[in-house]
Tab-separated table of C-alpha atoms in Angstrom:
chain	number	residue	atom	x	y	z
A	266	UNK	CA	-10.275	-97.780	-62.339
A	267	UNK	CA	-8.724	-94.580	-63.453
A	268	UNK	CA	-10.517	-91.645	-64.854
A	269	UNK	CA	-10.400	-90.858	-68.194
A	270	UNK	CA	-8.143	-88.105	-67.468
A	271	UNK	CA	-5.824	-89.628	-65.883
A	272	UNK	CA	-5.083	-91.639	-69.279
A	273	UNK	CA	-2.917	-88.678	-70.540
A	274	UNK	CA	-1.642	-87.183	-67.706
A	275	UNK	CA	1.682	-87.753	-68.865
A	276	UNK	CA	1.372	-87.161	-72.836
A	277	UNK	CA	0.350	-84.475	-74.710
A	278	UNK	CA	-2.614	-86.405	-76.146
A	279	UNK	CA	-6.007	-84.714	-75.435
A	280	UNK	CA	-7.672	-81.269	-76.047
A	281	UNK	CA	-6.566	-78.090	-75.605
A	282	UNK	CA	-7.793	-74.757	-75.053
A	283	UNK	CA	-6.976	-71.258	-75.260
A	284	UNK	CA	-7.395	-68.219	-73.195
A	285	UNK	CA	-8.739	-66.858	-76.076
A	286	UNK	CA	-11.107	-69.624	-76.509
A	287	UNK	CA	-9.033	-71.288	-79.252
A	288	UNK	CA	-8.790	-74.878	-79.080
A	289	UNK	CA	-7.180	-77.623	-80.607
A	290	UNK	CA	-7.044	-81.987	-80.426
A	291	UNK	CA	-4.180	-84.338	-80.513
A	292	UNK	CA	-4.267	-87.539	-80.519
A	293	UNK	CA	-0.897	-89.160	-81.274
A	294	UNK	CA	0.513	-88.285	-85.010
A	295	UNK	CA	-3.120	-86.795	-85.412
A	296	UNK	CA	-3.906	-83.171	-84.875
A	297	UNK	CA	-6.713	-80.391	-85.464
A	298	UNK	CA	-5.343	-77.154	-85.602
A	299	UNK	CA	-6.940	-74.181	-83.721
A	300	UNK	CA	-7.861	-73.329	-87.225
A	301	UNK	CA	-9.798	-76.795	-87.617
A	302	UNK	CA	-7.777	-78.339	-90.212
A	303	UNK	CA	-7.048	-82.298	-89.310
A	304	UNK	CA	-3.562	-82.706	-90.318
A	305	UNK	CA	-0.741	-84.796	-89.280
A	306	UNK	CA	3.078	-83.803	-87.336
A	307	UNK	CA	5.715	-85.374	-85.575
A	308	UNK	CA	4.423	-86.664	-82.471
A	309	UNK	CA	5.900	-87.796	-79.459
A	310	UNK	CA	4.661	-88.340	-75.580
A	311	UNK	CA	5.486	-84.327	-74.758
A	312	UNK	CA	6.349	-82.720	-78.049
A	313	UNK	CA	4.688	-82.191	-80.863
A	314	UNK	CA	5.241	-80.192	-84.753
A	315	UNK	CA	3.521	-79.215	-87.453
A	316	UNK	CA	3.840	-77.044	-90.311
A	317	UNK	CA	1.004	-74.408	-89.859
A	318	UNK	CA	-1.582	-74.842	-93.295
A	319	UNK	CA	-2.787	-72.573	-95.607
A	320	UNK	CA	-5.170	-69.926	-94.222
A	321	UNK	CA	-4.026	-70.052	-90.849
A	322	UNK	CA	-2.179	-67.058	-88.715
A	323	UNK	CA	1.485	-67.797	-89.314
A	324	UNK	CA	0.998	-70.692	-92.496
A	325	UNK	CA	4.234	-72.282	-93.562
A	326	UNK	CA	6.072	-71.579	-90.060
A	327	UNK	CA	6.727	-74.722	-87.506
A	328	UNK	CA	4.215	-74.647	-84.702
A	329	UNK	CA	6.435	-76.715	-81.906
A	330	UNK	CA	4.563	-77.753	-78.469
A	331	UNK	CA	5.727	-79.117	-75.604
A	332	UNK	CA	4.152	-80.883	-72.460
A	333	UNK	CA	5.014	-78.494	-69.512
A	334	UNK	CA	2.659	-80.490	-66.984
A	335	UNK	CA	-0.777	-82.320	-66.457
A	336	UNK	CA	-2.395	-79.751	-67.532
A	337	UNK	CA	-0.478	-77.327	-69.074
A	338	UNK	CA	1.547	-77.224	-72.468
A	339	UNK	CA	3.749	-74.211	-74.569
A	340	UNK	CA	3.808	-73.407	-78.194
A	341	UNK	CA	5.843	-71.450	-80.230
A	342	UNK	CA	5.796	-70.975	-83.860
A	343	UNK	CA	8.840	-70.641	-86.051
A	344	UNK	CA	11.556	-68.554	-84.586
A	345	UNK	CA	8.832	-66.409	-82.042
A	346	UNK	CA	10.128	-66.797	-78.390
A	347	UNK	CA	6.598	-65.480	-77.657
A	348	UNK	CA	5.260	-68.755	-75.390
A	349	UNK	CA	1.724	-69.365	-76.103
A	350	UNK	CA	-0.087	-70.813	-73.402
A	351	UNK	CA	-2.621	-74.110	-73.717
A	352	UNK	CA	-4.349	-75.248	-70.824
A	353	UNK	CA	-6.592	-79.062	-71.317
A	354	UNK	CA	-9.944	-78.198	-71.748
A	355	UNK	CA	-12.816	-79.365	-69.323
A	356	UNK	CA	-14.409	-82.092	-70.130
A	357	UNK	CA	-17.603	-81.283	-72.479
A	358	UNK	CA	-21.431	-81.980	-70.771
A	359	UNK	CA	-23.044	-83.734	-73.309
């Protein structure tokens, strides 16, 4: 049986985390922004968009993100070539 992990491996379904300790959850068309708000984009296996809402850093601008590996995914938002870094976040001890 594979591990739960393993389900995603290849799509960008799954949490994410931040350097910075930012974090955010997709799961298909579904997302939660690093600010918390539970929206929905355009969703598919390695990309993903949404327009950034209301109260967040850079609202109204195109947050794009795309699968880079297993573990690893880039974002940009709007016309910024700054690459932000997301990593999948451990799994949480409960």
């Amino acid at each position: 049986i594979a591990g739960m992990g393993l389900a995603h491996a290849d799509a960008i379904d799954g949490n994410w985390c931040r350097s910075d300790g930012k974090r955010m959850s997709i799961r298909g068309p579904d997302i939660v922004t690093p600010g918390g708000t539970a929206m929905r984009g355009d969703y598919t296996r390695h990309y993903f968009t949404y327009v950034v809402p209301p109260g967040e850093p850079d609202a109204g601008a195109t947050m794009a993100i795309q699968l880079r590996g297993e573990h690893l995914a880039h974002a940009r938002t709007g016309d910024n070539a700054t690459v932000i870094e997301w990593r999948r976040c451990s799994a949480d001890v409960s």
